[in-house]
Coordinates of C-alpha atoms and ligand atoms in Angstrom, one line a residue:
X1 CA 289.9 89.2 293.8
X2 CA 289.5 86.2 295.8
X3 CA 286.8 86.2 298.4
X4 CA 288.5 86.4 301.8
X5 CA 285.9 84.0 303.2
X6 CA 287.6 81.2 300.9
X7 CA 291.1 82.0 302.0
X8 CA 290.1 82.1 305.4
X9 CA 288.1 78.7 305.1
X10 CA 291.4 77.5 303.9
X11 CA 293.6 78.7 306.5
X12 CA 291.2 77.4 309.2
X13 CA 290.8 73.9 307.8
X14 CA 292.3 71.0 309.6
X15 CA 290.8 67.8 308.5
X16 CA 290.8 68.3 304.5
X17 CA 289.2 66.4 301.6
X18 CA 290.0 67.6 298.0
X19 CA 287.8 66.0 295.2
X20 CA 287.2 66.4 291.8
X21 CA 285.0 65.0 289.0
X22 CA 284.4 61.5 288.0
X23 CA 285.8 60.6 284.9
X24 CA 288.7 62.8 285.6
X25 CA 290.3 64.7 282.7
X26 CA 293.7 66.8 282.8
X27 CA 292.1 69.8 284.4
X28 CA 290.5 67.8 287.4
X29 CA 293.8 65.9 288.5
X30 CA 296.0 68.9 287.6
X31 CA 293.7 71.0 289.7
X32 CA 293.4 68.5 292.5
X33 CA 296.9 67.7 292.7
X34 CA 297.7 71.4 292.6
X35 CA 294.9 72.1 295.5
X36 CA 296.9 69.5 297.5
X37 CA 300.2 71.2 296.9
X38 CA 299.2 74.4 297.9
X39 CA 297.2 73.0 301.2
X40 CA 300.6 71.4 302.3
X41 CA 302.3 74.8 302.0
X42 CA 299.8 76.1 304.4
X43 CA 301.1 73.1 306.4
X44 CA 298.0 71.0 306.1
X45 CA 297.9 67.3 305.0
X46 CA 295.0 66.9 302.8
X47 CA 293.2 63.7 301.7
X48 CA 292.9 63.8 297.6
X49 CA 290.0 61.4 296.2
X50 CA 288.4 61.0 293.0
X51 CA 285.7 58.2 292.3
X52 CA 287.2 57.0 289.0
X53 CA 291.2 56.4 288.4
X54 CA 293.4 58.7 287.1
X55 CA 293.8 58.3 283.1
X56 CA 296.9 56.5 282.2
X57 CA 298.4 59.7 280.7
X58 CA 298.0 61.7 283.9
X59 CA 299.3 59.0 286.0
X60 CA 302.9 60.7 285.7
X61 CA 302.0 63.7 287.4
X62 CA 303.7 64.1 290.6
X63 CA 301.3 63.0 293.3
X64 CA 299.0 61.3 291.2
X65 CA 299.7 57.9 293.0
X66 CA 298.8 59.3 296.2
X67 CA 295.2 60.0 295.0
X68 CA 292.5 57.6 296.7
X69 CA 290.0 56.4 294.3
X70 CA 287.3 53.8 294.7
X71 CA 289.1 51.0 293.5
X72 CA 291.7 51.9 296.7
X73 CA 291.2 49.3 299.6
X74 CA 290.9 52.4 302.3
X75 CA 288.2 54.4 300.1
X76 CA 285.6 53.5 302.5
X77 CA 287.7 54.1 305.5
X78 CA 290.1 57.1 304.5
X79 CA 287.7 59.0 302.6
X80 CA 283.8 58.1 302.8
X81 CA 283.5 57.3 306.4
X82 CA 286.0 60.1 307.6
X83 CA 284.7 63.5 309.2
X84 CA 286.5 66.1 307.5
X85 CA 285.9 70.0 308.5
X86 CA 286.5 71.1 305.1
X87 CA 286.0 69.6 301.6
X88 CA 287.3 71.5 298.6
X89 CA 285.7 70.8 295.3
X90 CA 287.6 71.6 292.3
X91 CA 286.4 71.7 288.5
X92 CA 283.1 70.2 289.2
X93 CA 279.8 72.0 288.2
X94 CA 277.2 69.8 290.4
X95 CA 277.6 67.8 293.5
X96 CA 277.0 64.6 291.6
X97 CA 279.9 65.2 289.9
X98 CA 281.9 64.2 292.8
X99 CA 280.4 60.8 292.3
X100 CA 280.8 58.2 295.3
X101 CA 283.5 60.3 297.1
X102 CA 281.1 62.6 298.6
X103 CA 279.1 60.5 301.3
X104 CA 276.2 62.1 302.8
X105 CA 275.4 62.7 305.6
X106 CA 278.9 61.8 306.7
X107 CA 280.3 64.5 304.8
X108 CA 277.6 67.2 305.1
X109 CA 279.0 68.6 308.6
X110 CA 282.2 69.6 306.8
X111 CA 282.2 73.2 305.1
X112 CA 282.0 72.7 301.3
X113 CA 284.2 75.0 299.2
X114 CA 283.6 75.1 295.5
X115 CA 286.2 76.1 292.9
X116 CA 285.1 75.9 289.6
X117 CA 285.5 77.6 286.0
X118 CA 282.2 76.0 284.5
X119 CA 279.4 78.5 283.5
X120 CA 276.8 75.9 284.5
X121 CA 278.0 75.6 287.9
X122 CA 275.0 75.3 290.5
X123 CA 277.0 76.8 293.3
X124 CA 276.3 74.0 295.7
X125 CA 279.0 74.8 298.1
X126 CA 278.8 76.9 301.2
X127 CA 281.6 79.0 299.7
X128 CA 281.7 79.0 295.8
X129 CA 284.2 80.8 293.7
X130 CA 282.9 80.3 289.9
X131 CA 285.0 82.1 287.3
X132 CA 283.7 81.2 284.0
X133 CA 286.0 83.6 282.4
X134 CA 288.8 81.2 283.5
X135 CA 289.6 78.5 280.8
X136 CA 290.6 75.9 283.6
X137 CA 290.2 75.3 287.1
X138 CA 294.0 75.3 287.0
X139 CA 294.2 78.7 285.9
X140 CA 292.1 79.7 289.0
X141 CA 294.7 78.0 291.0
X142 CA 297.4 80.0 289.5
X143 CA 295.5 83.1 291.2
X144 CA 294.9 81.2 294.3
X145 CA 298.6 80.5 294.3
X146 CA 299.4 84.3 294.2
X147 CA 296.9 85.0 296.9
X148 CA 298.6 82.5 299.1
X149 CA 302.1 83.7 298.2
X150 CA 303.1 80.1 297.1
X151 CA 305.5 80.5 294.1
X152 CA 304.5 78.9 290.7
X153 CA 307.3 76.6 290.4
X154 CA 308.3 72.9 289.8
X155 CA 305.7 70.2 290.4
X156 CA 303.0 72.7 290.9
X157 CA 303.7 74.4 287.7
X158 CA 303.8 70.9 285.9
X159 CA 300.0 69.9 287.5
X160 CA 298.6 73.4 287.0
X161 CA 300.0 73.5 283.2
X162 CA 298.4 70.4 282.4
X163 CA 295.2 71.2 283.3
X164 CA 295.5 74.7 281.0
X165 CA 297.0 72.6 278.2
X166 CA 294.1 70.0 278.2
X167 CA 291.1 72.1 278.9
X168 CA 292.2 74.5 276.0
X169 CA 293.2 71.8 273.4
X170 CA 296.6 73.4 273.7
X171 CA 295.4 77.0 273.5
X172 CA 293.1 76.4 270.7
X173 CA 289.6 77.0 272.1
X174 CA 287.9 80.2 272.2
X175 CA 288.3 80.3 276.0
X176 CA 291.9 80.9 275.4
X177 CA 292.2 84.7 276.4
X178 CA 295.5 86.7 277.1
X179 CA 295.1 85.8 280.6
X180 CA 295.2 82.0 279.8
X181 CA 298.4 82.8 277.9
X182 CA 300.0 85.0 280.6
X183 CA 299.0 82.0 283.2
X184 CA 300.6 79.7 281.3
X185 CA 303.6 81.7 280.5
X186 CA 304.2 82.4 284.2
X187 CA 303.9 78.2 284.7
X188 CA 306.6 77.4 282.0
X189 CA 308.7 80.5 283.5
X190 CA 308.7 78.2 286.8
X191 CA 309.8 75.2 284.8
X192 CA 306.8 73.4 283.4
X193 CA 307.6 71.9 279.9
X194 CA 304.9 73.0 277.6
X195 CA 305.8 70.3 274.7
X196 CA 306.3 67.1 277.1
X197 CA 302.9 68.2 278.4
X198 CA 301.3 68.5 274.9
X199 CA 303.0 65.3 273.8
X200 CA 301.5 63.4 276.7
X201 CA 298.2 64.7 276.7
X202 CA 296.3 66.2 273.7
X203 CA 298.8 64.8 271.3
X204 CA 298.4 61.4 271.9
X205 CA 295.9 58.2 271.7
X206 CA 296.1 54.6 272.2
X207 CA 295.8 52.6 268.9
X208 CA 292.7 50.8 270.2
X209 CA 291.0 54.2 270.3
X210 CA 292.1 54.8 266.6
X211 CA 290.4 51.5 265.9
X212 CA 287.2 52.3 267.6
X213 CA 286.9 55.6 265.5
X214 CA 287.5 53.4 262.3
X215 CA 284.7 51.3 263.3
X216 CA 282.2 54.1 263.9
X217 CA 283.2 56.8 261.4
X218 CA 281.5 55.0 258.4
X219 CA 278.1 55.7 259.9
X220 CA 278.7 59.6 260.7
X221 CA 276.0 61.7 259.8
X222 CA 275.9 65.2 258.7
X223 CA 272.5 67.3 258.7
X224 CA 272.0 71.2 258.7
X225 CA 275.6 71.8 260.2
X226 CA 275.4 69.1 262.9
X227 CA 277.5 66.3 262.6
X228 CA 277.5 62.9 264.7
X229 CA 277.9 59.4 265.4
X230 CA 277.2 56.6 267.8
X231 CA 279.2 54.1 269.8
X232 CA 277.5 50.8 271.1
X233 CA 278.8 48.6 273.9
X234 CA 279.7 46.0 270.9
X235 CA 281.9 48.9 269.1
X236 CA 283.8 49.4 272.5
X237 CA 284.1 45.6 273.2
X238 CA 285.3 44.8 269.9
X239 CA 287.9 47.8 269.5
X240 CA 289.7 46.4 272.9
X241 CA 287.4 47.6 275.8
X242 CA 288.0 51.1 275.4
X243 CA 287.5 52.9 278.9
X244 CA 288.8 56.3 278.1
X245 CA 287.6 59.6 276.8
X246 CA 287.3 58.5 273.1
X247 CA 287.4 62.3 272.3
X248 CA 285.9 61.5 268.9
X249 CA 283.4 64.8 269.1
X250 CA 286.2 67.2 269.0
X251 CA 287.4 65.3 265.8
X252 CA 284.0 65.5 264.3
X253 CA 283.4 69.2 264.8
X254 CA 286.3 69.9 262.6
X255 CA 284.3 68.9 259.3
X256 CA 284.3 72.3 257.2
X257 CA 280.4 71.8 257.1
X258 CA 279.7 71.2 260.7
X259 CA 279.1 73.9 263.4
X260 CA 278.2 71.4 266.2
X261 CA 279.3 67.9 267.0
X262 CA 277.9 65.0 269.2
X263 CA 279.1 61.5 269.6
X264 CA 276.5 59.2 271.6
X265 CA 278.0 56.4 273.7
X266 CA 275.8 53.4 274.9
X267 CA 276.6 53.0 278.7
X268 CA 276.8 50.0 280.3
X269 CA 273.3 48.8 281.9
X270 CA 273.7 49.5 285.5
X271 CA 270.2 48.0 286.2
X272 CA 268.2 51.1 285.7
X273 CA 267.6 50.7 282.1
X274 CA 269.6 51.9 278.9
X275 CA 271.2 55.2 279.0
X276 CA 273.4 57.1 276.7
X277 CA 276.3 59.6 277.2
X278 CA 276.4 62.5 274.7
X279 CA 279.6 64.5 274.1
X280 CA 279.1 67.9 272.5
X281 CA 281.3 69.8 270.6
X282 CA 280.9 73.5 269.1
X283 CA 283.0 75.7 266.7
X284 CA 283.8 79.2 268.0
X285 CA 280.8 81.3 268.1
X286 CA 278.4 78.5 268.9
X287 CA 277.5 77.2 272.6
X288 CA 276.6 73.6 273.2
X289 CA 276.6 74.2 277.1
X290 CA 273.0 75.4 277.2
X291 CA 272.0 72.2 275.0
X292 CA 273.6 69.9 277.4
X293 CA 272.2 71.8 280.5
X294 CA 268.6 71.3 279.0
X295 CA 269.0 67.5 279.1
X296 CA 270.4 67.7 282.7
X297 CA 274.3 67.8 281.9
X298 CA 276.7 70.9 281.9
X299 CA 280.1 72.0 280.5
X300 CA 281.5 74.9 278.1
X301 CA 280.3 76.7 275.3
X302 CA 282.7 74.7 273.2
X303 CA 282.6 71.5 275.0
X304 CA 279.6 69.8 277.1
X305 CA 277.9 66.5 277.7
X306 CA 275.0 65.0 279.5
X307 CA 273.7 61.6 280.0
X308 CA 270.2 60.8 278.7
X309 CA 267.8 57.7 279.4
X310 CA 267.1 55.5 276.5
X311 CA 268.5 53.3 273.6
X312 CA 270.9 54.6 271.3
X313 CA 268.3 54.8 268.5
X314 CA 265.8 56.7 270.8
X315 CA 268.6 59.1 272.3
X316 CA 269.5 60.3 268.7
X317 CA 266.3 60.8 267.8
X318 CA 265.4 62.8 270.7
X319 CA 268.8 64.9 270.7
X320 CA 269.7 65.7 267.1
X321 CA 266.5 68.1 266.4
X322 CA 267.2 69.9 269.5
X323 CA 270.9 70.5 268.3
X324 CA 269.7 71.4 264.7
X325 CA 267.3 74.0 266.5
X326 CA 270.0 75.3 268.7
X327 CA 272.5 75.8 265.5
X328 CA 269.6 77.4 263.9
X329 CA 268.7 79.8 266.7
X330 CA 272.3 80.8 267.1
X331 CA 272.8 81.4 263.6
X332 CA 269.7 83.9 263.6
X333 CA 271.4 85.5 266.6
X334 CA 274.6 86.1 264.9
X335 CA 276.8 83.2 265.1
X336 CA 278.7 82.9 261.8
X337 CA 278.6 79.4 260.3
X338 CA 282.2 78.0 260.2
X339 CA 281.2 75.7 257.6
X340 CA 282.5 76.0 253.8
X341 CA 278.9 76.3 253.1
X342 CA 276.0 78.4 255.1
Ligands
MN1 MN1 288.1 72.0 283.7

């Protein structure tokens, strides 16, 4: 059941900002666009904003061109300096995930409504709907559409199925429950094309990404069921300035002998010292969400991430022992190694 206070806030909102997370993925963009469509069905004219640009593979989604980002000339005036009475934040586990879109104290006057499925959500809104049993924020919006009596068809269905497909890696994660399949089925019945969405999202990558993988795979390491590799700024530059989610940790965790994977990516130095992005994946039965949370990040049992201060070698030396310890304790607590060896 959806909190009646949430439905009331949506129906009473007049000047509404919808936002999702930095480095937006398919679920962030899909749920943002889906939320915009639901609100328009209620007669609202919400502003949709993201800090970072919509990735190329999601720019074809209907309405994506209208999302205001930090690169838009009107970002300051139309988003950061505007006083909204309602802010709807989707698919984000903590306030920092909204990045530069959220501008305190201008936005503090608005009612903040949080709709999210991350188990690590910090419940930072005035109204929080957190549903970790849902595989995607877009799945939650299927239920919201039901509550608002909006039919799941056309462009709404396409946006919402995109988020479900991308967050479940096309129904392969252990978050893929019968309810997820049922929601996806209804979106397909409403006209969303599964094979087109799959081909556009989880089944594609640019050539420069394959070249980047080629550069960093020779230094891959496997110890105690933990597999990892590192990507330096130089790797990124020489592979052709890769900016998309390199998604390599999902590939690494497919190794028979591994239960947990990590890719450590050196971040551009913003003047506050070296830092490394850590992207974790786990085989079913293992959990990397608490691991990421312990380093100030967040995510799901099967996929999570965090940013750790330090150089690449320092961060790898700091994080990999914690990964090994996490895997060991999960084995002792009954997780079964998916590896060919124990
Ligand atoms: Mn999501």
